[in-house]
Amino acid sequence: KHFTLTLFVFPQVGSRGVGVLSISKSGDLALSVASYLAGVQAVVSINGCSANAALPLHYKKRQLLPALKFDINKLIATESGAIITKYAMHDPLTEENKATLVPIERAGGHFLFIASEDDLNWDSKAYMDGMVDRLKRHGKENFESVSYPGAGHYLEPPYGPYCPSSFHGIVGMPVLWGGEPRTHAAAEVHLWRKIQQFFRTHLTCDRTQTKSRL
């Protein structure tokens, strides 16, 4: 199994750098892109991990980061048949796992870290707090962070259906994502505006920008 992250650059857009919007596993991939590649001006990480999760990270046939693993014995079964994976990931801050942490202090762009406090996929709030602490210790101020009590793992564009559970591609079975529907929906509305504001602030563009209709 592997993940491939492809960046498409369109010169007609006129931006002097790129912005990356990510959620879940793609969060650590976005952090890695910003940390190892030039030209990334802004990254939004929604409920992402602070470490390279699940699979080793390779670039041009060279491994950059080992994988943070999970313990299948810590999966929690529920009466619905879906499982809770929140406590299965190994702690990235322990000495044996520190090599899996993405070196975000290398990044020249800006970060917007988002964490749902009722995320049942993994401990997004702890990962976000760890990333904020890491950047502060390196004297960095190129970040913002927002957390949402009562929101679940999949914070998506607003006004879509709430998704309490679905099939997890890595785990191979249905999982619970967490969140209270009304609170989760309110978080999506707030976050969508926050994301647009963040990108407008940190991405420069030579051409006339179109105002969002949402």
XYZ file of N, CA, C and O in Angstrom:
856
model
N 0.830 -1.188 0.000
C 0.000 0.000 0.000
C 0.869 1.244 0.000
O 1.918 1.290 0.630
N 0.423 2.264 -0.715
C 1.151 3.510 -0.726
C 0.217 4.655 -1.080
O -0.849 4.464 -1.644
N 0.630 5.862 -0.709
C -0.084 7.075 -1.069
C 0.791 7.860 -2.028
O 2.008 7.924 -1.871
N 0.175 8.478 -3.023
C 0.899 9.348 -3.932
C 0.273 10.723 -3.876
O -0.939 10.882 -4.060
N 1.089 11.739 -3.613
C 0.620 13.115 -3.573
C 1.124 13.814 -4.820
O 2.327 13.906 -5.059
N 0.207 14.310 -5.649
C 0.562 14.983 -6.894
C 0.176 16.443 -6.808
O -0.960 16.779 -6.468
N 1.119 17.333 -7.128
C 0.850 18.757 -7.156
C 0.786 19.213 -8.600
O 1.704 18.983 -9.380
N -0.308 19.878 -8.978
C -0.459 20.426 -10.310
C -0.274 21.935 -10.244
O -0.919 22.611 -9.442
N 0.595 22.467 -11.078
C 0.845 23.897 -11.103
C 0.304 24.462 -12.411
O 0.684 24.009 -13.500
N -0.582 25.442 -12.331
C -1.182 26.062 -13.487
C -0.695 27.508 -13.592
O -1.105 28.364 -12.801
N 0.190 27.820 -14.546
C 0.746 29.172 -14.652
C -0.314 30.251 -14.816
O -0.127 31.378 -14.384
N -1.464 29.890 -15.425
C -2.483 30.891 -15.662
C -3.123 31.418 -14.378
O -3.753 32.468 -14.380
N -2.945 30.707 -13.269
C -3.489 31.166 -11.992
C -2.739 32.397 -11.512
O -3.313 33.294 -10.891
N -1.447 32.467 -11.788
C -0.666 33.652 -11.484
C -0.133 33.729 -10.069
O 0.416 34.746 -9.675
N -0.258 32.706 -9.272
C 0.229 32.765 -7.903
C 1.743 32.617 -7.856
O 2.338 31.917 -8.663
N 2.369 33.264 -6.900
C 3.815 33.155 -6.724
C 4.185 31.984 -5.815
O 5.350 31.767 -5.513
N 3.220 31.262 -5.347
C 3.450 30.094 -4.518
C 2.174 29.279 -4.503
O 1.163 29.681 -5.070
N 2.211 28.121 -3.857
C 1.034 27.268 -3.829
C 0.491 27.147 -2.409
O 1.216 27.272 -1.422
N -0.799 26.891 -2.336
C -1.454 26.581 -1.078
C -1.897 25.133 -1.107
O -2.261 24.611 -2.160
N -1.849 24.479 0.031
C -2.225 23.072 0.125
C -3.316 22.916 1.180
O -3.151 23.364 2.320
N -4.410 22.295 0.787
C -5.526 22.015 1.692
C -5.558 20.518 1.938
O -5.628 19.736 0.981
N -5.510 20.097 3.200
C -5.397 18.673 3.497
C -6.278 18.298 4.674
O -6.635 19.130 5.511
N -6.613 17.005 4.733
C -7.387 16.480 5.840
C -6.939 15.047 6.121
O -6.572 14.299 5.199
N -6.916 14.688 7.402
C -6.592 13.328 7.837
C -5.174 12.924 7.408
O -4.236 13.677 7.613
N -5.011 11.754 6.794
C -3.688 11.267 6.397
C -2.985 12.243 5.457
O -1.757 12.404 5.524
N -3.722 12.910 4.592
C -3.079 13.855 3.679
C -2.486 15.050 4.431
O -1.678 15.795 3.882
N -2.868 15.219 5.709
C -2.313 16.296 6.513
C -0.814 16.167 6.688
O -0.070 17.131 6.490
N -0.333 14.975 7.056
C 1.110 14.830 7.236
C 1.849 14.885 5.905
O 2.998 15.313 5.835
N 1.176 14.484 4.814
C 1.789 14.629 3.488
C 1.940 16.105 3.125
O 2.966 16.523 2.581
N 0.917 16.913 3.462
C 0.984 18.350 3.191
C 2.082 19.009 4.019
O 2.822 19.871 3.528
N 2.213 18.609 5.288
C 3.278 19.140 6.129
C 4.650 18.795 5.547
O 5.572 19.624 5.563
N 4.783 17.594 5.017
C 6.054 17.164 4.440
C 6.373 17.944 3.168
O 7.526 18.327 2.932
N 5.370 18.180 2.332
C 5.581 18.972 1.123
C 6.105 20.358 1.486
O 7.062 20.874 0.886
N 5.486 20.976 2.495
C 5.912 22.312 2.914
C 7.303 22.303 3.533
O 8.042 23.284 3.440
N 7.676 21.196 4.177
C 8.948 21.113 4.884
C 10.121 20.770 3.974
O 11.258 21.186 4.234
N 9.857 20.017 2.903
C 10.945 19.545 2.063
C 11.024 20.207 0.688
O 12.047 20.110 0.016
N 9.944 20.858 0.259
C 9.915 21.471 -1.072
C 9.746 22.977 -0.978
O 9.092 23.484 -0.068
N 10.309 23.689 -1.936
C 10.192 25.144 -1.972
C 8.893 25.554 -2.661
O 8.292 24.778 -3.404
N 8.450 26.775 -2.400
C 7.307 27.333 -3.116
C 5.966 27.100 -2.476
O 4.934 27.504 -3.018
N 5.915 26.454 -1.310
C 4.647 26.237 -0.610
C 4.455 27.386 0.376
O 5.176 27.503 1.363
N 3.480 28.246 0.096
C 3.288 29.429 0.909
C 2.302 29.238 2.047
O 2.384 29.919 3.062
N 1.337 28.330 1.867
C 0.285 28.191 2.869
C -0.232 26.764 2.904
O -0.514 26.170 1.856
N -0.345 26.212 4.113
C -0.853 24.847 4.296
C -1.957 24.848 5.332
O -1.784 25.366 6.441
N -3.089 24.273 4.971
C -4.176 24.036 5.916
C -4.186 22.545 6.231
O -4.330 21.708 5.338
N -4.012 22.219 7.502
C -4.028 20.822 7.933
C -5.237 20.597 8.838
O -5.275 21.080 9.961
N -6.228 19.869 8.333
C -7.455 19.600 9.076
C -7.359 18.208 9.691
O -7.323 17.201 8.978
N -7.287 18.150 10.992
C -7.213 16.877 11.715
C -6.122 15.958 11.159
O -6.333 14.761 10.963
N -4.963 16.558 10.929
C -3.827 15.799 10.454
C -2.935 15.363 11.600
O -3.048 15.839 12.728
N -2.027 14.459 11.294
C -1.074 13.960 12.289
C 0.216 14.756 12.210
O 0.614 15.217 11.133
N 0.883 14.905 13.334
C 2.151 15.631 13.381
C 3.318 14.786 12.882
O 4.405 15.301 12.617
N 3.078 13.494 12.737
C 4.117 12.562 12.282
C 3.689 11.919 10.972
O 2.523 11.988 10.572
N 4.631 11.287 10.307
C 4.340 10.579 9.069
C 3.643 9.260 9.404
O 4.278 8.309 9.855
N 2.340 9.220 9.216
C 1.527 8.111 9.716
C 1.394 6.963 8.731
O 1.266 7.172 7.521
N 1.440 5.764 9.264
C 1.050 4.512 8.603
C 2.076 3.944 7.625
O 2.355 2.744 7.639
N 2.632 4.788 6.737
C 3.530 4.293 5.695
C 4.774 5.168 5.599
O 4.696 6.375 5.788
N 5.938 4.581 5.287
C 7.156 5.387 5.131
C 6.980 6.418 4.019
O 6.252 6.200 3.046
N 7.658 7.555 4.161
C 7.590 8.618 3.164
C 8.849 8.585 2.300
O 9.968 8.678 2.814
N 8.647 8.449 0.992
C 9.761 8.417 0.052
C 9.663 9.580 -0.930
O 8.573 10.009 -1.299
N 10.827 10.071 -1.355
C 10.885 11.117 -2.377
C 12.103 10.848 -3.249
O 13.227 10.726 -2.737
N 11.861 10.709 -4.547
C 12.923 10.398 -5.505
C 13.739 9.183 -5.059
O 14.971 9.208 -4.996
N 13.012 8.125 -4.705
C 13.589 6.829 -4.340
C 14.405 6.857 -3.048
O 15.183 5.940 -2.779
N 14.222 7.899 -2.242
C 14.924 7.976 -0.960
C 13.914 8.130 0.164
O 12.984 8.926 0.050
N 14.070 7.367 1.229
C 13.149 7.497 2.356
C 13.494 8.736 3.163
O 14.620 8.910 3.618
N 12.486 9.593 3.352
C 12.659 10.796 4.150
C 12.261 10.565 5.603
O 12.935 11.051 6.508
N 11.149 9.847 5.797
C 10.650 9.625 7.152
C 10.147 8.191 7.298
O 9.486 7.671 6.392
N 10.414 7.552 8.426
C 9.801 6.250 8.697
C 8.334 6.447 9.065
O 7.858 7.578 9.199
N 7.631 5.353 9.234
C 6.193 5.423 9.504
C 5.882 5.323 10.984
O 6.475 4.520 11.702
N 4.949 6.144 11.439
C 4.370 5.987 12.769
C 3.312 4.897 12.681
O 2.341 5.024 11.929
N 3.475 3.839 13.425
C 2.589 2.683 13.325
C 1.414 2.786 14.306
O 1.378 3.668 15.167
N 0.488 1.840 14.161
C -0.617 1.756 15.111
C -0.735 0.337 15.631
O -0.267 -0.622 15.009
N -1.357 0.211 16.797
C -1.518 -1.069 17.477
C -2.946 -1.563 17.261
O -3.897 -0.989 17.789
N -3.088 -2.609 16.484
C -4.417 -3.122 16.150
C -5.156 -3.614 17.392
O -6.401 -3.644 17.431
N -4.434 -3.957 18.435
C -5.070 -4.429 19.665
C -5.750 -3.312 20.448
O -6.485 -3.578 21.399
N -5.504 -2.054 20.063
C -6.120 -0.930 20.751
C -7.329 -0.368 20.004
O -7.858 0.672 20.377
N -7.772 -1.066 18.969
C -9.017 -0.706 18.297
C -10.184 -1.064 19.209
O -10.178 -2.118 19.855
N -11.179 -0.184 19.282
C -12.325 -0.394 20.177
C -13.565 -0.720 19.351
O -13.993 0.084 18.510
N -14.148 -1.873 19.594
C -15.367 -2.272 18.898
C -16.589 -1.644 19.564
O -16.629 -1.468 20.780
N -17.595 -1.278 18.753
C -18.834 -0.712 19.282
C -20.016 -1.580 18.859
O -19.896 -2.445 17.983
N -21.176 -1.331 19.471
C -22.362 -2.133 19.177
C -22.828 -1.965 17.737
O -23.477 -2.848 17.167
N -22.496 -0.831 17.129
C -22.922 -0.577 15.746
C -22.160 -1.433 14.739
O -22.558 -1.555 13.580
N -21.045 -2.000 15.162
C -20.198 -2.760 14.248
C -19.006 -1.948 13.763
O -18.035 -2.500 13.249
N -19.096 -0.620 13.901
C -17.969 0.247 13.559
C -17.008 0.310 14.742
O -17.407 0.080 15.887
N -15.759 0.615 14.471
C -14.763 0.637 15.535
C -14.250 2.061 15.767
O -14.435 2.957 14.940
N -13.611 2.253 16.908
C -12.968 3.521 17.253
C -11.461 3.303 17.191
O -10.927 2.413 17.852
N -10.782 4.118 16.399
C -9.345 3.946 16.191
C -8.504 4.983 16.946
O -7.278 4.968 16.849
N -9.142 5.866 17.699
C -8.471 7.018 18.285
C -7.233 6.674 19.110
O -6.241 7.409 19.095
N -7.277 5.575 19.822
C -6.193 5.256 20.762
C -5.199 4.239 20.203
O -4.337 3.750 20.930
N -5.308 3.942 18.922
C -4.472 2.888 18.343
C -3.105 3.384 17.877
O -2.141 2.609 17.846
N -3.004 4.657 17.487
C -1.730 5.160 16.985
C -0.689 5.235 18.100
O -0.999 5.592 19.234
N 0.536 4.910 17.781
C 1.632 5.052 18.734
C 1.892 6.539 18.985
O 1.582 7.392 18.151
N 2.462 6.838 20.115
C 2.738 8.223 20.488
C 3.963 8.736 19.718
O 5.067 8.211 19.898
N 3.796 9.768 18.881
C 4.941 10.244 18.093
C 5.997 10.971 18.924
O 7.107 11.209 18.442
N 5.672 11.326 20.161
C 6.603 12.093 20.987
C 7.533 11.219 21.829
O 8.451 11.733 22.465
N 7.287 9.907 21.840
C 8.201 9.032 22.572
C 9.521 8.919 21.814
O 9.577 9.134 20.599
N 10.573 8.588 22.536
C 11.914 8.592 21.949
C 12.009 7.686 20.723
O 12.630 8.045 19.708
N 11.369 6.518 20.784
C 11.480 5.566 19.673
C 10.701 5.994 18.430
O 10.905 5.456 17.341
N 9.811 6.981 18.584
C 8.985 7.414 17.447
C 9.292 8.823 16.951
O 8.696 9.275 15.972
N 10.216 9.507 17.601
C 10.479 10.906 17.239
C 10.969 11.073 15.798
O 10.780 12.126 15.183
N 11.579 10.045 15.244
C 12.071 10.129 13.864
C 10.941 10.235 12.853
O 11.160 10.646 11.705
N 9.717 9.891 13.269
C 8.568 9.960 12.355
C 7.966 11.363 12.284
O 7.149 11.641 11.401
N 8.347 12.254 13.204
C 7.790 13.605 13.230
C 8.220 14.397 12.001
O 9.394 14.380 11.609
N 7.278 15.110 11.398
C 7.591 15.933 10.227
C 8.323 17.194 10.699
O 7.835 17.885 11.597
N 9.473 17.521 10.122
C 10.254 18.688 10.563
C 9.673 20.005 10.042
O 10.272 20.690 9.209
N 8.508 20.365 10.565
C 7.792 21.530 10.040
C 8.517 22.841 10.291
O 8.220 23.848 9.635
N 9.500 22.832 11.195
C 10.260 24.058 11.443
C 11.102 24.454 10.225
O 11.569 25.587 10.124
N 11.279 23.537 9.270
C 12.028 23.826 8.052
C 11.202 24.626 7.048
O 11.761 25.215 6.117
N 9.902 24.621 7.196
C 9.012 25.227 6.204
C 9.116 26.747 6.214
O 9.239 27.380 7.265
N 9.045 27.336 5.022
C 9.082 28.785 4.907
C 7.715 29.415 4.813
O 7.578 30.631 4.939
N 6.683 28.595 4.576
C 5.333 29.117 4.436
C 4.603 29.205 5.763
O 5.191 29.088 6.842
N 3.284 29.394 5.682
C 2.436 29.531 6.867
C 1.524 28.316 7.011
O 1.121 27.700 6.032
N 1.192 28.006 8.262
C 0.336 26.866 8.577
C -0.949 27.334 9.255
O -0.930 28.255 10.083
N -2.039 26.655 8.923
C -3.286 26.756 9.682
C -3.613 25.353 10.158
O -3.954 24.473 9.365
N -3.466 25.126 11.462
C -3.743 23.818 12.059
C -5.174 23.805 12.596
O -5.565 24.684 13.363
N -5.923 22.784 12.225
C -7.313 22.621 12.660
C -7.443 21.296 13.395
O -6.951 20.263 12.922
N -8.118 21.300 14.539
C -8.321 20.056 15.288
C -9.747 19.966 15.808
O -10.285 20.930 16.340
N -10.356 18.812 15.605
C -11.668 18.517 16.175
C -11.470 17.808 17.505
O -10.762 16.791 17.575
N -12.096 18.311 18.534
C -11.866 17.756 19.865
C -12.625 16.454 20.112
O -12.348 15.748 21.075
N -13.603 16.127 19.243
C -14.313 14.854 19.362
C -13.933 13.914 18.218
O -14.709 13.059 17.813
N -12.741 14.097 17.689
C -12.212 13.236 16.624
C -11.992 11.834 17.185
O -11.230 11.654 18.132
N -12.649 10.837 16.601
C -12.485 9.454 17.052
C -11.534 8.660 16.167
O -11.295 7.476 16.406
N -10.995 9.304 15.134
C -10.027 8.625 14.273
C -8.651 8.577 14.924
O -7.997 7.544 14.956
N -8.213 9.725 15.443
C -6.989 9.825 16.227
C -7.028 11.111 17.028
O -7.980 11.885 16.908
N -6.023 11.363 17.845
C -6.062 12.498 18.762
C -5.555 13.765 18.074
O -4.431 14.218 18.297
N -6.402 14.344 17.231
C -6.015 15.507 16.438
C -5.601 16.692 17.306
O -4.683 17.440 16.955
N -6.287 16.880 18.432
C -5.964 18.011 19.303
C -4.549 17.864 19.870
O -3.789 18.846 19.923
N -4.177 16.676 20.282
C -2.831 16.456 20.809
C -1.787 16.669 19.723
O -0.718 17.254 19.973
N -2.066 16.205 18.500
C -1.130 16.411 17.399
C -0.960 17.897 17.107
O 0.154 18.383 16.891
N -2.078 18.635 17.091
C -2.007 20.072 16.836
C -1.206 20.786 17.921
O -0.341 21.617 17.620
N -1.479 20.456 19.169
C -0.746 21.080 20.275
C 0.745 20.784 20.167
O 1.587 21.646 20.453
N 1.084 19.566 19.742
C 2.484 19.198 19.579
C 3.163 19.998 18.484
O 4.331 20.407 18.622
N 2.451 20.233 17.376
C 3.020 21.001 16.278
C 3.208 22.465 16.666
O 4.225 23.089 16.331
N 2.233 23.017 17.370
C 2.349 24.401 17.838
C 3.540 24.540 18.778
O 4.343 25.479 18.662
N 3.682 23.592 19.693
C 4.799 23.627 20.634
C 6.136 23.501 19.908
O 7.109 24.202 20.237
N 6.187 22.638 18.910
C 7.431 22.444 18.151
C 7.847 23.734 17.452
O 9.017 24.135 17.494
N 6.893 24.408 16.800
C 7.224 25.645 16.100
C 7.641 26.745 17.068
O 8.573 27.508 16.802
N 6.967 26.813 18.202
C 7.334 27.829 19.199
C 8.750 27.602 19.713
O 9.510 28.561 19.905
N 9.106 26.333 19.957
C 10.444 26.032 20.463
C 11.531 26.398 19.458
O 12.679 26.644 19.839
N 11.165 26.429 18.176
C 12.119 26.825 17.141
C 12.009 28.316 16.807
O 12.577 28.776 15.809
N 11.277 29.046 17.618
C 11.163 30.488 17.422
C 10.307 30.896 16.241
O 10.425 32.014 15.734
N 9.417 30.026 15.803
C 8.570 30.293 14.636
C 7.240 30.923 15.048
O 6.670 30.587 16.088
N 6.747 31.807 14.190
C 5.446 32.434 14.401
C 4.569 32.318 13.154
O 3.590 33.045 13.005
N 4.901 31.387 12.263
C 4.221 31.251 10.972
C 3.048 30.278 11.026
O 2.883 29.419 10.165
N 2.220 30.405 12.052
C 1.122 29.454 12.188
C -0.068 30.074 12.908
O 0.057 31.053 13.648
N -1.229 29.471 12.647
C -2.459 29.730 13.387
C -3.029 28.379 13.774
O -2.786 27.372 13.094
N -3.799 28.323 14.844
C -4.418 27.061 15.242
C -5.834 27.313 15.749
O -6.090 28.319 16.408
N -6.726 26.405 15.403
C -8.123 26.492 15.815
C -8.599 25.095 16.185
O -8.317 24.122 15.481
N -9.316 24.969 17.302
C -9.907 23.680 17.664
C -11.413 23.841 17.846
O -11.888 24.907 18.233
N -12.132 22.763 17.570
C -13.590 22.777 17.613
C -14.128 21.709 18.559
O -14.109 20.517 18.226
N -14.612 22.098 19.745
C -15.261 21.127 20.639
C -16.527 20.570 19.970
O -17.253 21.293 19.290
N -16.754 19.286 20.118
C -17.973 18.674 19.590
C -17.952 18.357 18.112
O -18.940 17.871 17.560
N -16.815 18.615 17.445
C -16.705 18.297 16.018
C -15.966 16.972 15.838
O -15.107 16.611 16.637
N -16.315 16.254 14.761
C -15.683 14.973 14.473
C -14.565 15.091 13.454
O -14.190 16.185 13.042
N -14.066 13.956 13.028
C -12.859 13.902 12.203
C -13.027 14.575 10.847
O -12.178 15.350 10.423
N -14.116 14.283 10.148
C -14.243 14.771 8.774
C -14.922 16.126 8.706
O -16.121 16.236 8.495
N -14.122 17.170 8.882
C -14.586 18.542 8.666
C -14.438 18.838 7.178
O -13.341 18.913 6.643
N -15.580 19.023 6.518
C -15.607 19.203 5.072
C -16.255 20.544 4.738
O -16.703 21.264 5.632
N -16.336 20.925 3.445
C -17.076 22.139 3.097
C -18.499 22.071 3.651
O -19.104 20.990 3.698
N -19.050 23.203 4.096
C -20.333 23.188 4.813
C -21.527 22.837 3.946
O -21.450 22.837 2.723
N -22.622 22.525 4.644
C -23.949 22.285 4.065
C -24.071 20.942 3.359
O -25.043 20.686 2.653
N -23.115 20.055 3.559
C -23.232 18.695 3.061
C -23.753 17.789 4.165
O -23.918 18.206 5.315
N -24.025 16.532 3.864
C -24.527 15.595 4.882
C -23.463 15.260 5.916
O -22.277 15.149 5.589
N -23.893 15.111 7.141
C -22.994 14.717 8.232
C -22.653 13.237 8.090
O -23.524 12.400 7.848
N -21.380 12.902 8.233
C -20.919 11.524 8.065
C -20.399 10.986 9.401
O -19.252 11.243 9.768
N -21.220 10.237 10.149
C -20.783 9.726 11.451
C -19.820 8.551 11.359
O -19.021 8.323 12.265
N -19.896 7.778 10.272
C -19.016 6.624 10.122
C -18.917 6.241 8.650
O -19.795 6.554 7.851
N -17.836 5.546 8.306
C -17.665 5.028 6.950
C -16.503 4.050 6.944
O -15.847 3.828 7.962
N -16.237 3.479 5.781
C -15.160 2.497 5.639
C -13.812 3.198 5.692
O -13.599 4.220 5.039
N -12.885 2.653 6.469
C -11.539 3.211 6.621
C -10.579 2.418 5.733
O -10.410 1.214 5.913
N -9.957 3.095 4.767
C -9.137 2.408 3.785
C -7.921 1.706 4.358
O -7.519 0.651 3.867
N -7.301 2.282 5.390
C -6.099 1.668 5.966
C -6.467 0.567 6.945
O -5.885 -0.529 6.936
N -7.458 0.827 7.790
C -7.866 -0.159 8.797
C -8.601 -1.328 8.151
O -8.531 -2.467 8.616
N -9.345 -1.036 7.072
C -10.037 -2.096 6.346
C -11.387 -2.480 6.905
O -11.881 -3.580 6.649
N -12.014 -1.565 7.656
C -13.342 -1.828 8.212
C -14.021 -0.494 8.533
O -13.366 0.559 8.527
N -15.326 -0.507 8.810
C -16.020 0.745 9.148
C -15.530 1.307 10.480
O -15.270 0.558 11.421
N -15.416 2.635 10.553
C -14.981 3.292 11.779
C -15.914 4.452 12.104
O -16.622 4.973 11.240
N -15.916 4.852 13.369
C -16.657 6.031 13.803
C -15.741 7.244 13.714
O -14.585 7.194 14.131
N -16.292 8.349 13.204
C -15.494 9.565 13.042
C -15.701 10.563 14.184
O -14.891 11.465 14.370
N -16.791 10.423 14.929
C -17.036 11.317 16.051
C -17.798 12.569 15.651
O -18.094 12.823 14.481
N -18.142 13.370 16.669
C -18.823 14.634 16.432
C -20.308 14.585 16.726
O -20.964 13.558 16.548
N -20.836 15.710 17.207
C -22.275 15.899 17.383
C -22.769 16.657 16.164
O -22.188 17.695 15.803
N -23.807 16.171 15.455
C -24.169 16.713 14.145
C -24.317 18.231 14.084
O -23.740 18.880 13.194
N -25.069 18.829 14.996
C -25.293 20.274 14.927
C -23.991 21.052 15.167
O -23.685 22.006 14.453
N -23.234 20.626 16.178
C -21.974 21.299 16.490
C -20.961 21.115 15.372
O -20.223 22.035 15.007
N -20.926 19.921 14.808
C -20.028 19.625 13.700
C -20.348 20.507 12.494
O -19.440 21.066 11.857
N -21.629 20.648 12.194
C -22.045 21.467 11.054
C -21.658 22.935 11.252
O -21.207 23.606 10.317
N -21.821 23.429 12.468
C -21.443 24.819 12.759
C -19.938 25.016 12.599
O -19.485 26.060 12.104
N -19.163 24.023 12.995
C -17.710 24.098 12.841
C -17.323 24.168 11.373
O -16.399 24.906 10.988
N -18.015 23.411 10.523
C -17.713 23.432 9.094
C -17.972 24.804 8.478
O -17.196 25.277 7.634
N -19.040 25.453 8.895
C -19.346 26.794 8.380
C -18.242 27.775 8.778
O -17.733 28.550 7.955
N -17.862 27.754 10.049
C -16.814 28.658 10.534
C -15.477 28.362 9.862
O -14.757 29.281 9.433
N -15.140 27.081 9.741
C -13.851 26.695 9.192
C -13.713 27.089 7.730
O -12.655 27.556 7.299
N -14.782 26.926 6.956
C -14.707 27.237 5.528
C -14.351 28.713 5.311
O -13.545 29.057 4.450
N -14.940 29.580 6.112
C -14.608 31.002 6.022
C -13.176 31.255 6.466
O -12.461 32.075 5.888
N -12.749 30.541 7.509
C -11.394 30.691 8.037
C -10.357 30.283 6.991
O -9.324 30.953 6.820
N -10.622 29.191 6.298
C -9.700 28.701 5.270
C -9.542 29.730 4.149
O -8.430 30.035 3.708
N -10.664 30.272 3.680
C -10.605 31.250 2.596
C -9.832 32.500 3.024
O -9.019 33.035 2.255
N -10.082 32.946 4.233
C -9.366 34.112 4.743
C -7.864 33.836 4.838
O -7.035 34.689 4.489
N -7.510 32.650 5.313
C -6.111 32.269 5.464
C -5.392 32.272 4.112
O -4.286 32.824 3.982
N -6.001 31.650 3.105
C -5.365 31.603 1.792
C -5.274 32.992 1.154
O -4.278 33.319 0.509
N -6.291 33.808 1.340
C -6.229 35.166 0.782
C -5.115 35.981 1.436
O -4.497 36.826 0.800
N -4.861 35.707 2.699
C -3.831 36.443 3.427
C -2.425 36.030 3.009
O -1.534 36.871 2.855
N -2.227 34.728 2.789
C -0.863 34.222 2.616
C -0.501 33.797 1.198
O 0.663 33.443 0.945
N -1.454 33.835 0.276
C -1.142 33.533 -1.121
C -1.247 34.811 -1.945
O -2.281 35.483 -1.916
N -0.187 35.146 -2.657
C -0.198 36.322 -3.515
C -0.562 35.901 -4.926
O -0.245 34.800 -5.373
N -1.216 36.783 -5.629
C -1.686 36.450 -6.968
C -1.606 37.686 -7.850
O -1.948 38.793 -7.430
N -1.154 37.499 -9.093
C -1.024 38.615 -10.028
C -2.346 38.974 -10.696
O -2.510 40.058 -11.238
N -3.270 38.055 -10.672
C -4.512 38.264 -11.417
C -5.667 38.605 -10.502
O -5.613 38.436 -9.282
N -6.741 39.075 -11.092
C -7.936 39.435 -10.322
C -8.527 38.191 -9.690
O -8.737 37.181 -10.347
N -8.803 38.267 -8.385
C -9.366 37.129 -7.675
C -10.880 37.149 -7.734
O -11.513 38.205 -7.727
N -11.466 35.976 -7.794
C -12.914 35.830 -7.818
C -13.411 35.588 -6.392
O -12.913 34.706 -5.702
N -14.391 36.345 -5.948
C -14.931 36.181 -4.612
C -15.748 34.904 -4.514
O -16.543 34.598 -5.397
N -15.558 34.165 -3.444
C -16.298 32.929 -3.238
C -17.795 33.206 -3.090
O -18.204 34.183 -2.499
N -18.601 32.319 -3.651
C -20.065 32.448 -3.533
C -20.614 31.663 -2.360
O -21.820 31.649 -2.140
N -19.726 30.969 -1.641
C -20.182 30.133 -0.513
C -19.806 30.807 0.801
O -18.655 31.112 1.018
